[in-house]
Tab-separated table of C-alpha atoms in Angstrom:
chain	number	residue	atom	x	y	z
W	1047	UNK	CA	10.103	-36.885	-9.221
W	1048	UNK	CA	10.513	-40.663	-10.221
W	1049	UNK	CA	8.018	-42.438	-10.979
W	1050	UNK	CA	9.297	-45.273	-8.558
W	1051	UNK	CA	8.497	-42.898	-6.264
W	1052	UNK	CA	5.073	-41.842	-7.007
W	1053	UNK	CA	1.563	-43.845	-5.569
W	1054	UNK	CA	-1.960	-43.186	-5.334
W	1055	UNK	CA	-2.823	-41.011	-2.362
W	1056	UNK	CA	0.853	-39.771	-1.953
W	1057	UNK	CA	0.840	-35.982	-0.698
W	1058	UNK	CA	3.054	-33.256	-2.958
W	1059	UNK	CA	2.711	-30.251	-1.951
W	1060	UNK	CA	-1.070	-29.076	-2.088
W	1061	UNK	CA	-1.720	-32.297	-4.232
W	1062	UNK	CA	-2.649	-35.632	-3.350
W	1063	UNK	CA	-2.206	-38.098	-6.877
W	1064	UNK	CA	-5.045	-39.872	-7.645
W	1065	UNK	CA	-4.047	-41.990	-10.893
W	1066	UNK	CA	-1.446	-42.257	-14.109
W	1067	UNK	CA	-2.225	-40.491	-17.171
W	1068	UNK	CA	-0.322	-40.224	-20.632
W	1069	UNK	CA	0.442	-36.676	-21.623
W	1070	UNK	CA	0.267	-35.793	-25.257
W	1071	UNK	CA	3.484	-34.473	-26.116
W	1072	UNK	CA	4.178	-33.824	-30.044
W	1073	UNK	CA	4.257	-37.684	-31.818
W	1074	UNK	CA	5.290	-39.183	-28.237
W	1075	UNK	CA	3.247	-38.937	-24.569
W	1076	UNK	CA	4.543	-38.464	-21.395
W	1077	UNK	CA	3.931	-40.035	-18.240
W	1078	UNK	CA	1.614	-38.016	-16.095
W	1079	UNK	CA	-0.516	-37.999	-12.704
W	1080	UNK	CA	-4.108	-36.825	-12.231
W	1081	UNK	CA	-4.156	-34.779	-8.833
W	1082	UNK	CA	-6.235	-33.119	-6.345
W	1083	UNK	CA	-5.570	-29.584	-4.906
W	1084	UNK	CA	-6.410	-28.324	-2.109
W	1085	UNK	CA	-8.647	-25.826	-3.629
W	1086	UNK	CA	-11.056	-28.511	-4.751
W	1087	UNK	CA	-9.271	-28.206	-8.621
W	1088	UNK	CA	-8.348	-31.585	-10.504
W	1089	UNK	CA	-4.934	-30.943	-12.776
W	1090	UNK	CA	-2.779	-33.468	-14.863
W	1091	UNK	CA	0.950	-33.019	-14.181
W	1092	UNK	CA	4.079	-34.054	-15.583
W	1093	UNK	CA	5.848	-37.162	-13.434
W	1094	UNK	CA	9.132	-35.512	-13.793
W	1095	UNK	CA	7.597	-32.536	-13.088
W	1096	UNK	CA	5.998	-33.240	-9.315
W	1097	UNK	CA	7.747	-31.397	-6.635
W	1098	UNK	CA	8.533	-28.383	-8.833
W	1099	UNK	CA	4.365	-28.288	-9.056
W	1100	UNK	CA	2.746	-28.418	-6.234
W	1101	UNK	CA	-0.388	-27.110	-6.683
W	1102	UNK	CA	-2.964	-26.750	-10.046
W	1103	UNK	CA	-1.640	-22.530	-9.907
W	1104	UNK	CA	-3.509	-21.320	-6.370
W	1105	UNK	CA	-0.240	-21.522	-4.782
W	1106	UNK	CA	1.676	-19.186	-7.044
W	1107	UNK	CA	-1.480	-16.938	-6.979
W	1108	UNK	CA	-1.811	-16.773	-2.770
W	1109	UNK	CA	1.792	-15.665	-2.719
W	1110	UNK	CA	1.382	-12.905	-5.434
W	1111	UNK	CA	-1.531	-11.796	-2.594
W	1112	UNK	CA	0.681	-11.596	0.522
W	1113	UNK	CA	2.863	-8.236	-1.303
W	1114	UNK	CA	1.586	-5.296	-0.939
W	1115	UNK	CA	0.697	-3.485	-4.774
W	1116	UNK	CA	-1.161	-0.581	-3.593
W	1117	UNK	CA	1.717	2.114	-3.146
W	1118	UNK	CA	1.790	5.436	-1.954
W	1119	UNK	CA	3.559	8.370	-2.039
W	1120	UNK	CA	5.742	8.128	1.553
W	1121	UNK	CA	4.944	4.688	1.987
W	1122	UNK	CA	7.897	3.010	3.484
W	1123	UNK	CA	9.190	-0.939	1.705
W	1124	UNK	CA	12.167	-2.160	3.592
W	1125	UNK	CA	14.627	0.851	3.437
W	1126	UNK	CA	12.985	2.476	0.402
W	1127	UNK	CA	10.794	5.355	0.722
W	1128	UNK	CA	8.329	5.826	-1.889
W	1129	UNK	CA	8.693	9.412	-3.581
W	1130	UNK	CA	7.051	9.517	-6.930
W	1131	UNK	CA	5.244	7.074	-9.729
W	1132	UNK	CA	5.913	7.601	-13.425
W	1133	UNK	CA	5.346	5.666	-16.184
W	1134	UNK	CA	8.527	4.253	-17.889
W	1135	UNK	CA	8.227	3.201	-21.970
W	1136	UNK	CA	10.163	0.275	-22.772
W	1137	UNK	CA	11.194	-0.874	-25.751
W	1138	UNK	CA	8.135	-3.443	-26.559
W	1139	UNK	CA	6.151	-2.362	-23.113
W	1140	UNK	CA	5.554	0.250	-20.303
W	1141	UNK	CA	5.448	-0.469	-16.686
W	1142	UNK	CA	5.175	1.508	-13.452
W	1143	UNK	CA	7.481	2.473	-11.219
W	1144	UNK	CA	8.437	4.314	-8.312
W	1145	UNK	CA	11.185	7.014	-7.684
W	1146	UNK	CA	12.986	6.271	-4.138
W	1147	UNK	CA	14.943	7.240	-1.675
W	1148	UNK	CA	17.123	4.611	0.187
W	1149	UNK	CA	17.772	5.019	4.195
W	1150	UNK	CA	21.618	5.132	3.242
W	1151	UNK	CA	21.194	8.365	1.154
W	1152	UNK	CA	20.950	6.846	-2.143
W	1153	UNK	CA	18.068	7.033	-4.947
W	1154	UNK	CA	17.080	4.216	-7.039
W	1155	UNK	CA	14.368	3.418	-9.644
W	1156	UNK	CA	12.665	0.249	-8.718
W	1157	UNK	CA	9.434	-1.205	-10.583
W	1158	UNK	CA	6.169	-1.457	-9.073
W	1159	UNK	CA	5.817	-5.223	-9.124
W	1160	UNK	CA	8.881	-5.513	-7.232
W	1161	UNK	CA	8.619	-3.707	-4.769
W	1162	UNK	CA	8.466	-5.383	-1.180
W	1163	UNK	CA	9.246	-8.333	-2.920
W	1164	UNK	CA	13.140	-8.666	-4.248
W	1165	UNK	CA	13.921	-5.256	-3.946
W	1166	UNK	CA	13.536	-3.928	-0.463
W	1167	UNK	CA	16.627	-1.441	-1.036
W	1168	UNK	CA	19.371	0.381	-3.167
W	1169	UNK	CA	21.592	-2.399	-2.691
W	1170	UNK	CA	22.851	-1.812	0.919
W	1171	UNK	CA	21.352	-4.466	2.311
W	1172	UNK	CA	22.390	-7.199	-0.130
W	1173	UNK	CA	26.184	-5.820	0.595
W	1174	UNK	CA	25.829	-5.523	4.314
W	1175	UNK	CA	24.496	-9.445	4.325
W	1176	UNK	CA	27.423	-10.462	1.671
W	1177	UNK	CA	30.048	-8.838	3.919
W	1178	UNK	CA	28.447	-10.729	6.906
W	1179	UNK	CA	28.348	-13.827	5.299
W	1180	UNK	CA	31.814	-13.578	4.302
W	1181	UNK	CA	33.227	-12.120	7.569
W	1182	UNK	CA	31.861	-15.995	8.891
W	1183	UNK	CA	33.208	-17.908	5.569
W	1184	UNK	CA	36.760	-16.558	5.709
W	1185	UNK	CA	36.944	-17.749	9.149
W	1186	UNK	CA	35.745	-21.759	8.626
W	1187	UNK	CA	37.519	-24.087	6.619
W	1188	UNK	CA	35.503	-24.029	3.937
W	1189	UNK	CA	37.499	-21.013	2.990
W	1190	UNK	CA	40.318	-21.784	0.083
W	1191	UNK	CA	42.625	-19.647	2.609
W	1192	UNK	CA	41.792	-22.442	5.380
W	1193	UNK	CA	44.597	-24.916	5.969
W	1194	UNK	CA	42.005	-27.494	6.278
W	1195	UNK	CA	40.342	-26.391	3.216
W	1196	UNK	CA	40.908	-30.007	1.815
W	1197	UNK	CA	39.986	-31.806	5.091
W	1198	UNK	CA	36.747	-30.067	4.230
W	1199	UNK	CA	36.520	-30.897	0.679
W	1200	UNK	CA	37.641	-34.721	1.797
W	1201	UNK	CA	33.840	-34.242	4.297
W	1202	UNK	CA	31.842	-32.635	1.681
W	1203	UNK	CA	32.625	-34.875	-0.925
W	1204	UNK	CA	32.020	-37.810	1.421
W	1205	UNK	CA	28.370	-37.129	2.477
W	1206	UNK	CA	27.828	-35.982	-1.536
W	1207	UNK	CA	28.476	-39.563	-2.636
W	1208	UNK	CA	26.760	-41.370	0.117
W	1209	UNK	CA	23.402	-39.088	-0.008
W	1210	UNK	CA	22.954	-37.169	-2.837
W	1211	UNK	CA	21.677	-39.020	-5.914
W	1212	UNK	CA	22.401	-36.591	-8.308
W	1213	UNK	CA	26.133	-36.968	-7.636
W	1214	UNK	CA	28.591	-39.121	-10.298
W	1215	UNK	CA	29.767	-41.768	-7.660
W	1216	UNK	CA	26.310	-42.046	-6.439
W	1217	UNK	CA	25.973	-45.746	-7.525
W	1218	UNK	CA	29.089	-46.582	-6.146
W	1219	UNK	CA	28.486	-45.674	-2.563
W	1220	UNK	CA	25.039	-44.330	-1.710
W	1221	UNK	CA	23.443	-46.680	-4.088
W	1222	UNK	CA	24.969	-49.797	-2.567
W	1223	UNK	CA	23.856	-48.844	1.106
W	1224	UNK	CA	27.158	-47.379	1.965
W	1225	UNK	CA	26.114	-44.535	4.562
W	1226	UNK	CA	28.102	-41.773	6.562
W	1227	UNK	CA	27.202	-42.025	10.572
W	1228	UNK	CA	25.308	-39.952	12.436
W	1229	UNK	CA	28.347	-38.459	14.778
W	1230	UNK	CA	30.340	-37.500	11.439
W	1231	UNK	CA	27.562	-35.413	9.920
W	1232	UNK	CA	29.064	-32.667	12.142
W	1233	UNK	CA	32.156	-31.430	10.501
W	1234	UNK	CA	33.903	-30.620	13.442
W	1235	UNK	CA	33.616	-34.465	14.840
W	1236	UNK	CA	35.093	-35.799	11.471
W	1237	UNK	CA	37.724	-32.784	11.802
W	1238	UNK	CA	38.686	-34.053	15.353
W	1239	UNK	CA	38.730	-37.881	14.291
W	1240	UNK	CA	40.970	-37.087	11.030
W	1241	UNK	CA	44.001	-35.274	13.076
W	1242	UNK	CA	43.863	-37.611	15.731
W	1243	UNK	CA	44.236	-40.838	12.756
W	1244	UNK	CA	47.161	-39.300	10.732
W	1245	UNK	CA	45.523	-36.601	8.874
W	1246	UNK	CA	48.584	-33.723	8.751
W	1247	UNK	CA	47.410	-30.215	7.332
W	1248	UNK	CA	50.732	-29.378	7.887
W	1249	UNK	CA	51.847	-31.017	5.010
W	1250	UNK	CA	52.021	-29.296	1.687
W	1251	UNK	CA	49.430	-30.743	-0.708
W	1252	UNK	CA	47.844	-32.798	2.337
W	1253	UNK	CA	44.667	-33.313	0.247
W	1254	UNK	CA	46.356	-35.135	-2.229
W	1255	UNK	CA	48.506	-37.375	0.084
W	1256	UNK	CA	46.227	-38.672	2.063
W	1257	UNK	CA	42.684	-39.962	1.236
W	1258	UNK	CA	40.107	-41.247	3.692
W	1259	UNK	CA	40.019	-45.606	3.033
W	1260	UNK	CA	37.364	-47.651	4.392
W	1261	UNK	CA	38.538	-51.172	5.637
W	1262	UNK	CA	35.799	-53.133	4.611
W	1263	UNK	CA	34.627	-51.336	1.173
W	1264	UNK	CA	31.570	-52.736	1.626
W	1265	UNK	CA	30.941	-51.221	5.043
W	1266	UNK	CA	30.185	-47.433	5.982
W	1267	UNK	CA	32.156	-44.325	6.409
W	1268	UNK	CA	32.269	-44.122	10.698
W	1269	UNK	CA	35.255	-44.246	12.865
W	1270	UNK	CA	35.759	-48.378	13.270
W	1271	UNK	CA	35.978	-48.641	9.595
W	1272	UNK	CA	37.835	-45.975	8.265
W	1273	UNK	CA	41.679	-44.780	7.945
W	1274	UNK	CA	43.895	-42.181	6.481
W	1275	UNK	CA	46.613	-44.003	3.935
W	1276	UNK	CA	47.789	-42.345	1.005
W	1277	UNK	CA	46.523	-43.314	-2.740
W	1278	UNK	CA	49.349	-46.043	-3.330
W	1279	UNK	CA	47.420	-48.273	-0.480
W	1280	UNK	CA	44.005	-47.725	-1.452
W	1281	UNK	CA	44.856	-49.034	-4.642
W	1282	UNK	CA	45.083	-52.548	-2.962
W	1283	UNK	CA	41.693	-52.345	-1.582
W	1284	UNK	CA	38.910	-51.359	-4.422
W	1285	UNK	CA	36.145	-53.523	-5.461
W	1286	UNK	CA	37.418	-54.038	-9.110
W	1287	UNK	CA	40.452	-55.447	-7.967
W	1288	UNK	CA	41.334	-59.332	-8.174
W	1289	UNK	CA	42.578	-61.198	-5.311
W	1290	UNK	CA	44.419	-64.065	-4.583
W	1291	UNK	CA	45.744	-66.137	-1.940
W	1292	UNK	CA	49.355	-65.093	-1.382
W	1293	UNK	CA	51.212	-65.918	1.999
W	1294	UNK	CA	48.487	-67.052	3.742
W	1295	UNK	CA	45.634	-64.209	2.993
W	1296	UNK	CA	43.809	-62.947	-0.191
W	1297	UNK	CA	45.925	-59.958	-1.579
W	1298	UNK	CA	45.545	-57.538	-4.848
W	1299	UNK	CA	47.597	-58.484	-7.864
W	1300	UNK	CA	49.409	-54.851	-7.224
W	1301	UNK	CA	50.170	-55.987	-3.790
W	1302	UNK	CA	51.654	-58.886	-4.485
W	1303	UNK	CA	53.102	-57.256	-7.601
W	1304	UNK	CA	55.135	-54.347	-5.268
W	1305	UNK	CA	55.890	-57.035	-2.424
W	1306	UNK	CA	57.840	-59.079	-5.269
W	1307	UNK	CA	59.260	-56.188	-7.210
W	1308	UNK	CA	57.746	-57.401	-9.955
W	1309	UNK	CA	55.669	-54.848	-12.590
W	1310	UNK	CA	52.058	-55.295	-12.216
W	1311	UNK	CA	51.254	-57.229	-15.464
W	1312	UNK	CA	53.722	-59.701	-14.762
W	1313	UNK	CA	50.780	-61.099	-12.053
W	1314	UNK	CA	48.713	-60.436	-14.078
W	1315	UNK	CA	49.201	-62.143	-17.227
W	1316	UNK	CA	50.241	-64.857	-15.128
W	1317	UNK	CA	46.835	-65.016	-13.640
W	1318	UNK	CA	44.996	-65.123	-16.665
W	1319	UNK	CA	47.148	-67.921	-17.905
W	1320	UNK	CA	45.930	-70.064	-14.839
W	1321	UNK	CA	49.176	-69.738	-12.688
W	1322	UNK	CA	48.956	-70.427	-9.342
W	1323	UNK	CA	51.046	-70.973	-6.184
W	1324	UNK	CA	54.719	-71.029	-6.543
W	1325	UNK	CA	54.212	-71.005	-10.320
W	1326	UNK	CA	52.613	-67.507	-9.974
W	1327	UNK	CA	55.100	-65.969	-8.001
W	1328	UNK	CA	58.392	-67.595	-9.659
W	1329	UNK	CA	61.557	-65.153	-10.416
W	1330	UNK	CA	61.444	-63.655	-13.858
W	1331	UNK	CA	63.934	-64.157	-16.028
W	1332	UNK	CA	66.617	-62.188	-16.460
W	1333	UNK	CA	66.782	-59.902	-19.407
W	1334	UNK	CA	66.761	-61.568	-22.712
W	1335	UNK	CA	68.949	-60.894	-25.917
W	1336	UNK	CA	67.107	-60.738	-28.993
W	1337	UNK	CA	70.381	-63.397	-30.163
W	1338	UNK	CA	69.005	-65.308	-27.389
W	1339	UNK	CA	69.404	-69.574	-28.430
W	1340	UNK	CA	65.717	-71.196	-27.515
W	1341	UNK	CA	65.759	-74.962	-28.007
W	1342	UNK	CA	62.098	-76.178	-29.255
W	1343	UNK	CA	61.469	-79.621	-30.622
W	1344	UNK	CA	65.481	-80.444	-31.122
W	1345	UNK	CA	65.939	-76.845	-32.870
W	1346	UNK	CA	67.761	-73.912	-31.974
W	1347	UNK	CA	65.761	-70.536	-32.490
W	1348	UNK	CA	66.761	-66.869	-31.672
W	1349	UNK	CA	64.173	-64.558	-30.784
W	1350	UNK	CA	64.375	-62.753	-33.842
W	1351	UNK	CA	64.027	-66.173	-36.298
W	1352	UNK	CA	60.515	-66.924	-34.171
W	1353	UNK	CA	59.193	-63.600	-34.407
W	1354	UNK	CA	59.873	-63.986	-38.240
W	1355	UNK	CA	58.048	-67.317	-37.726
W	1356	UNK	CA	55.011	-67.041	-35.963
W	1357	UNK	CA	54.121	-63.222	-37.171
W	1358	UNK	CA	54.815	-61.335	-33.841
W	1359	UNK	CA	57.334	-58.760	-33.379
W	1360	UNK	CA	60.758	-59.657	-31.340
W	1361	UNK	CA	59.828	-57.347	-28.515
W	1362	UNK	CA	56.358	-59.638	-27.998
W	1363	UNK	CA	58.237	-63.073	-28.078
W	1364	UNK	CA	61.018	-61.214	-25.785
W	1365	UNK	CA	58.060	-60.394	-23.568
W	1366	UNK	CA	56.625	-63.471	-23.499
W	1367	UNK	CA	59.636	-65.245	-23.078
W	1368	UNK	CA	60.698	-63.055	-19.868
W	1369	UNK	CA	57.003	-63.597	-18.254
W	1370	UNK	CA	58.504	-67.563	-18.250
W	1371	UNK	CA	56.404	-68.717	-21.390
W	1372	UNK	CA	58.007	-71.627	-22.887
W	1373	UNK	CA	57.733	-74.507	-25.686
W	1374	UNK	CA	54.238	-74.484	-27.125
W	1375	UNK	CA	53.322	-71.152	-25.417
W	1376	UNK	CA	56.255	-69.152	-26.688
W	1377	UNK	CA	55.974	-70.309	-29.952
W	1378	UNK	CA	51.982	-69.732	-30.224
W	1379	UNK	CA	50.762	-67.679	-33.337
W	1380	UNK	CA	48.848	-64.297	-33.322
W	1381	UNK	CA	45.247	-63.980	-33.003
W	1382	UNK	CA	43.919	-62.638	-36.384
W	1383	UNK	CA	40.132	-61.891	-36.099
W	1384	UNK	CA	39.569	-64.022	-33.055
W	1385	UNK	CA	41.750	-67.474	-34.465
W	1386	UNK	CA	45.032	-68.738	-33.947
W	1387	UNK	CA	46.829	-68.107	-37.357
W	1388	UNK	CA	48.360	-71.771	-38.345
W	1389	UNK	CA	52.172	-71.980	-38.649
W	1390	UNK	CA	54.252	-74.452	-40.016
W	1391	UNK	CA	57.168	-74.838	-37.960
């Protein structure tokens, strides 16, 4: 348990905490709680530790009372019927246990302390309930051999990151609020919603087309704010992603970038440079020789005799030439530890 979470008078389990205490633990301490049981006894546990205790050890000691631990010869645990006790020597220890006969025909050895208590038969039962359980879990989609197996994993993964803190993208979605509705807690709801807004098991590789988006990232997962697009168009709507004002509304730079034909650091660098408008989104130039002629300050360069000049390679002044630098920015020197290198040109 956190200790964000923990107060005076807060109930866990058969304890109620009554104050902080520092644990000795080697050169260090640890954070700690003073509690009350139920029984009347006072115990110091671990913070991190509340929830997995909860109680000073009369818990763990009223359970060991409910099972039965005086046997019999005939006696009857679960399927098992109790023929003969014999001593068994161990390696580094002996223990007692009991010689049995199972209702399915089989015989089994079982110890004495675990009888009525995890072992109840040969086996059988275990299988029969496996078998069960599988007979229901080959049928549902949560089955690999389902066709909606990744509609399923899509809904599972969904509720993960929304409610369960323990889970990687936590932070990004539970942590900030984000929540999935009530109605969509029920698998089959969410099932029903997804093929009726474009979700097509009949696709090959359906899970990897197309991912659930939410409109408004800020907003929940529930049916008003949610769609089915595949991973090329949720690109353009993250959080990390910068927008800008292009025909009217705010769009990503990889919108804008695909809508122009242009590669996606073209906006970019463009952006960071301060371009705006109709500067941002001018043509780029066509594709440059390195025997290129620039004119700067009355001389004639090629690419190659300014690369040789300011320190660059030709493919870096060819790059910044094509993104529509010019004059002073084209012919700008490297950075070397964080300065402009001076050239004399």
């Amino acid at each position: 348990m956190k200790e964000a979470e923990c107060y005076p008078g807060k109930r866990v389990g058969r304890l109620t905490l009554i104050e902080k205490r520092r644990i000795p633990s080697g050169k260090w301490t640890q954070g700690g709680w003073l509690c009350h049981c139920d029984c009347g006894n006072e115990t110091v546990v671990r913070t991190n530790g509340l929830g997995k205790t909860v109680s000073c050890g009369c818990y763990a000691k009223d359970k060991v009372k409910e099972f039965k631990t005086d046997f019999h010869e005939g006696d009857k645990v679960g399927r098992l019927t109790l023929l003969r006790r014999w001593r068994k020597e161990c390696k580094t220890y002996s223990q007692w246990v009991w010689d049995c006969l199972c209702d399915c025909g089989n015989t089994k050895v079982v110890s004495q302390c675990h009888l009525g208590r995890d072992t109840l038969s040969c086996g059988c039962l275990n299988k029969e309930k496996t078998a069960e359980s599988n007979s229901k879990y080959l049928d549902h989609d949560s089955s690999p051999n389902s066709k909606y197996h990744p509609l399923y994993g899509k809904w599972k993964a969904m509720i993960q990151r929304c409610e369960n803190p323990q889970t990687h993208f936590y932070a990004d979605y539970g942590g900030r609020g984000i929540k999935v509705c009530e109605e969509w807690h029920d698998y089959e709801v969410f099932k029903q919603w997804s093929l009726e807004n474009g979700f097509d098991a009949s696709i090959p590789n359906a899970g990897s087309i197309f991912t659930i988006d939410r409109i408004d990232v800020n907003g929940n997962y529930e049916p008003s704010n949610c769609r089915y697009v595949g991973y090329d168009v949720q690109q353009y709507n993250r959080r990390n992603n910068i927008f800008i004002k292009y025909k009217g509304s705010y769009r990503s730079i990889q919108y804008i970038a695909d809508d122009l034909g242009y590669n996606w650091d073209v906006i970019y660098h463009r952006w960071l440079h301060g371009d705006t408008g109709e500067r941002l989104i001018r043509p780029v130039q066509e594709e440059t020789d390195y025997e290129q002629v620039i004119v700067y300050e009355g001389k004639h360069w090629t690419i190659n005799e300014v690369a040789e000049r300011i320190g660059i390679t030709p493919s870096a002044v060819r790059h910044r030439y094509q993104k529509g630098d010019r004059g002073d920015r084209l012919f700008r020197p490297k950075m070397i530890n964080g300065y402009r290198e001076a050239v004399d040109l």
